[in-house]
Coordinates of C-alpha atoms in Angstrom, one line a residue:
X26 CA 105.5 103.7 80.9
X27 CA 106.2 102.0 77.5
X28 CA 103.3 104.0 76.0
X29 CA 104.9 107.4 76.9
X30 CA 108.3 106.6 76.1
X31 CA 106.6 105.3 72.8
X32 CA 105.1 109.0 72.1
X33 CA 108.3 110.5 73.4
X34 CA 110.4 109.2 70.7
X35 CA 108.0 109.4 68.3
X36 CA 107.8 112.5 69.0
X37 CA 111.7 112.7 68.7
X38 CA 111.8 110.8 65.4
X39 CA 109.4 113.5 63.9
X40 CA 111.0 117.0 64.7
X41 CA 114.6 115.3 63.8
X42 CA 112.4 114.0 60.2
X43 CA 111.4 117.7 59.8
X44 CA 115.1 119.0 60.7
X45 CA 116.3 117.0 58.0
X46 CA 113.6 118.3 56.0
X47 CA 114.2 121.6 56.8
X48 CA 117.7 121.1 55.7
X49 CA 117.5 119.7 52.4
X50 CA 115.0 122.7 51.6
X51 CA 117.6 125.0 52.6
X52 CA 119.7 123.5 50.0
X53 CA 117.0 123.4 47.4
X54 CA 115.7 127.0 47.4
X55 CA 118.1 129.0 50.1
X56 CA 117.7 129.5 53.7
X57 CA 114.5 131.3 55.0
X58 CA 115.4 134.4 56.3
X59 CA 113.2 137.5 57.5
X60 CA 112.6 140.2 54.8
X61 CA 115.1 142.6 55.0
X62 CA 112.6 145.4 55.5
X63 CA 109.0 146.3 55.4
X64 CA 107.6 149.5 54.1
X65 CA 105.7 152.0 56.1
X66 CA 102.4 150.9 54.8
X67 CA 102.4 146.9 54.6
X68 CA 101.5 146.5 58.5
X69 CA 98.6 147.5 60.6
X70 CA 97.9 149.3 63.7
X71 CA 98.9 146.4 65.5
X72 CA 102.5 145.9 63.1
X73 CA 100.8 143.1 61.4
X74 CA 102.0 142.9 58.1
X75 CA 98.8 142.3 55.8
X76 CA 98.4 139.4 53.4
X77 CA 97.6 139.8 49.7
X78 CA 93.9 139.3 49.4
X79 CA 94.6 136.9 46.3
X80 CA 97.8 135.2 47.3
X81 CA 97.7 131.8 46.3
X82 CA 100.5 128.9 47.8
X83 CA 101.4 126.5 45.3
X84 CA 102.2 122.8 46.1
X85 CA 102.7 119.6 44.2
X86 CA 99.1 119.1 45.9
X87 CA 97.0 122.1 45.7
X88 CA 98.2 124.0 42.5
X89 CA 97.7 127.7 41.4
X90 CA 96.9 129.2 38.4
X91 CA 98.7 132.5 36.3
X92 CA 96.1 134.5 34.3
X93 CA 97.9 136.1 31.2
X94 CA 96.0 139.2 31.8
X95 CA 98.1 140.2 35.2
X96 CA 101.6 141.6 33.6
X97 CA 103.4 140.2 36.4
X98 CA 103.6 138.1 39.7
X99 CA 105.9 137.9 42.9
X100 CA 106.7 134.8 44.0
X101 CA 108.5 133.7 47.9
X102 CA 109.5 130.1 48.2
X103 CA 108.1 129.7 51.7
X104 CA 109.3 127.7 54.3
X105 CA 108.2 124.9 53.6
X106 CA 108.8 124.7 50.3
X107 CA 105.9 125.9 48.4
X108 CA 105.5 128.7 46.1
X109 CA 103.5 131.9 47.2
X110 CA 102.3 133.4 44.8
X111 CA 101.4 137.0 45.1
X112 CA 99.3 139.1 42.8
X113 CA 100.3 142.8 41.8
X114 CA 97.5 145.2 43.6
X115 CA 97.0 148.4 45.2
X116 CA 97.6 148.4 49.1
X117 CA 94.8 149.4 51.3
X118 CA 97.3 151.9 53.6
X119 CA 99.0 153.0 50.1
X120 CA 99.6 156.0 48.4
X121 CA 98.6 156.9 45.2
X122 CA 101.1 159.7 43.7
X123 CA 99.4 161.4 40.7
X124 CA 102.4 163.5 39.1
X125 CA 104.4 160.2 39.9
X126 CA 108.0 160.9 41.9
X127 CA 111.7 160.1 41.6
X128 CA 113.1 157.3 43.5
X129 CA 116.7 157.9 44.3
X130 CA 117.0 153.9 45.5
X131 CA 117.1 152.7 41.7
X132 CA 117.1 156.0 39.9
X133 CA 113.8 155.3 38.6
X134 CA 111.0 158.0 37.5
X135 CA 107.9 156.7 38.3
X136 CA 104.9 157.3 36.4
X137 CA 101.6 159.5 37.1
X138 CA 99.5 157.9 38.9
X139 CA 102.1 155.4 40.6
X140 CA 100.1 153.1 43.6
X141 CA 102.0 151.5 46.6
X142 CA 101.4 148.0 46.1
X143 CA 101.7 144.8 47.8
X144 CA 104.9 143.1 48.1
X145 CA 106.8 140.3 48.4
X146 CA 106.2 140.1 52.0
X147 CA 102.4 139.9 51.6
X148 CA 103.2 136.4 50.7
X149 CA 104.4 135.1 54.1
X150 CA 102.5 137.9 56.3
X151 CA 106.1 139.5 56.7
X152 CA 107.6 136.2 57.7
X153 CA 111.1 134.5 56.5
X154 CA 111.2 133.4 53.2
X155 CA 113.6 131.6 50.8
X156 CA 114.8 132.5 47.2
X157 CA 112.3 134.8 45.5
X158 CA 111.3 137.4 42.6
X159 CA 108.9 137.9 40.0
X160 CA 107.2 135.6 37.3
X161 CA 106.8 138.5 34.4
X162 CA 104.3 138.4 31.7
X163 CA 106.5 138.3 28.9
X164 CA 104.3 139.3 25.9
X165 CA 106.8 139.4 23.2
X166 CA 108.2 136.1 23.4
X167 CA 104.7 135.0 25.2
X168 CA 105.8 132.9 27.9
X169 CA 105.8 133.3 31.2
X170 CA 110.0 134.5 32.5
X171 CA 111.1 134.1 36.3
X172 CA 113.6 135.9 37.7
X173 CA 115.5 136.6 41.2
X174 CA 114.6 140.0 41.3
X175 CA 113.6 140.6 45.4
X176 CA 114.9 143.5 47.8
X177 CA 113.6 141.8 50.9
X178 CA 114.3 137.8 50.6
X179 CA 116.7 138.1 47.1
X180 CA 119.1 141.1 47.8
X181 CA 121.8 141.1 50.0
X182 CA 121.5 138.0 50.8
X183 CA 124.7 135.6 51.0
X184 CA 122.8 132.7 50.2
X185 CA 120.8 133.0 46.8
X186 CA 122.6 131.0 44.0
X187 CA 121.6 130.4 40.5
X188 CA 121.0 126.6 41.5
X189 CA 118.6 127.9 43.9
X190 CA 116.6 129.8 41.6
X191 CA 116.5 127.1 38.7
X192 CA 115.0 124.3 41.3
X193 CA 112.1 127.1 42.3
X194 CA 111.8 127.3 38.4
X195 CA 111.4 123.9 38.3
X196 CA 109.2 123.8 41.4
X197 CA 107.0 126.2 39.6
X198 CA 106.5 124.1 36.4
X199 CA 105.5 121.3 38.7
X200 CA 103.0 123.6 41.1
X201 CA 101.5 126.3 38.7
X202 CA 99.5 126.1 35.8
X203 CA 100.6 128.9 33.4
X204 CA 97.1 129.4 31.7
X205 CA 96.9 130.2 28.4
X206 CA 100.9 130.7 27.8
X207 CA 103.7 128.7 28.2
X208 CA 106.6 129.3 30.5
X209 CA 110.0 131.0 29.0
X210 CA 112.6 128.5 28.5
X211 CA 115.0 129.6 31.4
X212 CA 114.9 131.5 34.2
X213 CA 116.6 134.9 34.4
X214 CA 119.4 134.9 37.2
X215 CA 119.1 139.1 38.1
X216 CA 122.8 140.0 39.0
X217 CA 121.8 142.8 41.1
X218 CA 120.3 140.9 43.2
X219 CA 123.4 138.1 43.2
X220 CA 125.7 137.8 46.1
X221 CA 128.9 139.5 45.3
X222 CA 131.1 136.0 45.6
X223 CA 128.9 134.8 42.6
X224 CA 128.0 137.9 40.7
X225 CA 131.9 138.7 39.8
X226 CA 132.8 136.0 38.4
X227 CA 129.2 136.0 36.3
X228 CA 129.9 139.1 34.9
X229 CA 133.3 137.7 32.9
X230 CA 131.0 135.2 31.6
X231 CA 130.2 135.3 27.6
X232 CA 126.9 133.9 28.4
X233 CA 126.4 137.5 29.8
X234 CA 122.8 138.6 28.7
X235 CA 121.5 142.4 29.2
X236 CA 117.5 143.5 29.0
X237 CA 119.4 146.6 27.4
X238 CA 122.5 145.9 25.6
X239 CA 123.4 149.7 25.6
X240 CA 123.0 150.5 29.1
X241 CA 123.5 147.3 30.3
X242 CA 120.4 147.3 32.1
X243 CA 119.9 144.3 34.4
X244 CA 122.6 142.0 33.7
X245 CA 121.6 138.2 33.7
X246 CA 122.3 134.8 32.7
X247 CA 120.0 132.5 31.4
X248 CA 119.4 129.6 33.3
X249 CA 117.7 126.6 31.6
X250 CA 117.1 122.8 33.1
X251 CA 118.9 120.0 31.7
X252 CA 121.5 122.2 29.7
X253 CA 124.9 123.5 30.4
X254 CA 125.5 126.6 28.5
X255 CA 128.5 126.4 26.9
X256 CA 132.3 128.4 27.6
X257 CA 131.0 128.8 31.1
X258 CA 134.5 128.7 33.3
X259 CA 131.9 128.5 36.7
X260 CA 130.3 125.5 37.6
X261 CA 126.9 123.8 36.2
X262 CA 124.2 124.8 37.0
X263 CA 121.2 122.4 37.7
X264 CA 117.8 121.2 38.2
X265 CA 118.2 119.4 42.1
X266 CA 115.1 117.1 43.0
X267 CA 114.6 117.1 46.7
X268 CA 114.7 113.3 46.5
X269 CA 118.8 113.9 45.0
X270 CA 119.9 115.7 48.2
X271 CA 120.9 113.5 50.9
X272 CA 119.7 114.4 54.4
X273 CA 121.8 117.4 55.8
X274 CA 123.9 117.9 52.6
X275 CA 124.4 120.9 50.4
X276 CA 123.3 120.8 47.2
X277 CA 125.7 122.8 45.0
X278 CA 126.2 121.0 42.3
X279 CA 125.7 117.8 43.9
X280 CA 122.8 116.4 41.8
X281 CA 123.0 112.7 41.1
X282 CA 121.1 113.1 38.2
X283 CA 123.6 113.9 35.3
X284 CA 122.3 117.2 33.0
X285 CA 121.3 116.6 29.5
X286 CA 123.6 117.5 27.0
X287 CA 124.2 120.9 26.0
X288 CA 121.7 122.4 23.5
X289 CA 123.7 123.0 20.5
X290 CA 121.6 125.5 19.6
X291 CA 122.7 127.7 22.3
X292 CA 126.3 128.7 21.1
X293 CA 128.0 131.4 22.5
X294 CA 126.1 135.0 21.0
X295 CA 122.7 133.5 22.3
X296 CA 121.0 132.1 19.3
X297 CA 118.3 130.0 19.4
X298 CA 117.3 130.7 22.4
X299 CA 114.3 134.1 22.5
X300 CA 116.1 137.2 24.7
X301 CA 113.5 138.2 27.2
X302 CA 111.5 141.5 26.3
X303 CA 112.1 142.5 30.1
X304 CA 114.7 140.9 32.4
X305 CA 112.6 142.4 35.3
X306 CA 109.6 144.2 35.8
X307 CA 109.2 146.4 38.9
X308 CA 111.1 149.7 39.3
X309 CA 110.6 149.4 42.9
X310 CA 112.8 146.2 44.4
X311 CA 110.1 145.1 46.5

């Protein structure tokens, strides 16, 4: 009788260890919730969404590798806290449009020869997924730049915060060997695909960054670990390690850890730190 109450508590002991778990990841990288839609052509006969024949899942133990050839990347925090990483290709039950189309979604003209490619959901075989977007090839500064830029884990979703995308930058400096180029300083915090709660007051900010100054195409801020930019009037935004959240609390901008001082180089117009050639790289908000 001892022995099987012994194995029914351990038992017990584990699923509430992996609750906890659970929790502080949610706090880390957001909440994994199913894509918000999948496209006619990532699922089978039998609806089941497809993997991406090179996908690679990043953890501190089994790491992955970018090759500066590939323009760009997708990324999903899965989870269970690792980092898919999902490699640009053409989709086996895609089409291939050769005068290109229009795509009223974004307003977007896509070019001659277009491909439907895999997505973000090809990564977790069309399963939940926490913060997510794309690692671009960032040739002109040449660095690798991450951004939050996702239409099925990223957009419309209430809980994706800058906090959450600066620990999966972090995450990925720990998990993914960049190859032959270093990352970008900061990550790129897309406002498009920001909560509205967050994006608002963002948008006031002089810390304000545009891919196109004119147009104001893809409004971001530059998140970078350790600093505080200066004149923000939100709160600081941080690095979290998972060891700094205590079971079942938030993180916010809870970290014990205290940030580094602000890089004086960093004043208010954006000098000293490179402008990314492309906040974003897909038209289509996969």
């Amino acid at each position: 009788m001892k022995k099987y109450l012994a194995v029914i508590f351990g038992t017990l002991f584990a699923l509430e260890g992996a609750a906890l778990a659970a929790e502080n990841l949610d706090a880390l990288y957001g909440i994994a919730n199913r894509p918000s839609y999948i496209k006619h052509y990532e699922a089978d006969k039998e609806h089941n969404v497809l993997l991406n024949p090179y996908l690679q899942v990043a953890t501190k133990d089994a790491h992955a590798v970018l090759d500066v050839k590939r323009p760009v990347y997708n990324f999903v925090i899965t989870p269970e806290g690792g980092v898919a990483l999902i490699e640009e290709a053409p989709h086996p039950y895609g089409r291939t449009y050769p005068k290109g189309f229009f795509r009223p979604e974004d307003k977007s003209q896509r070019k001659p020869g277009t491909t439907e490619n895999y997505g973000h959901v090809s990564g977790t075989a069309g399963g939940p997924g926490r913060i997510s977007g794309e690692i671009i090839n960032d040739r002109k500064n040449n660095c690798w730049l991450v951004n939050n830029k996702s239409g099925r884990y990223s957009k419309r979703n209430i809980d994706r915060t800058p906090e959450q995308l600066l620990n999966a930058f972090v995450l990925m400096q720990e998990t993914i060997d960049p190859g032959d180029q270093p990352w970008c300083k900061g990550a790129a915090y897309l406002l498009g695909y920001a909560p509205d709660y967050i994006s608002e007051p963002l948008r006031k900010s002089p810390e304000m960054r545009y891919e196109d100054p004119e147009t104001k195409k893809n409004a971001h801020i530059l998140l970078i670990p350790g600093v505080k930019p200066p004149h923000f009037a939100i709160p600081q935004y941080q690095h979290i390690s998972l060891d700094a959240v205590p079971s079942g609390e938030a993180a916010g901008g809870q970290a014990k850890e205290a940030a580094k001082p602000a890089n004086k180089s960093a004043d208010k117009s954006g000098k000293g730190v490179p402008a990314p050639e492309k906040a974003a790289y897909n038209d289509d908000p996969s």
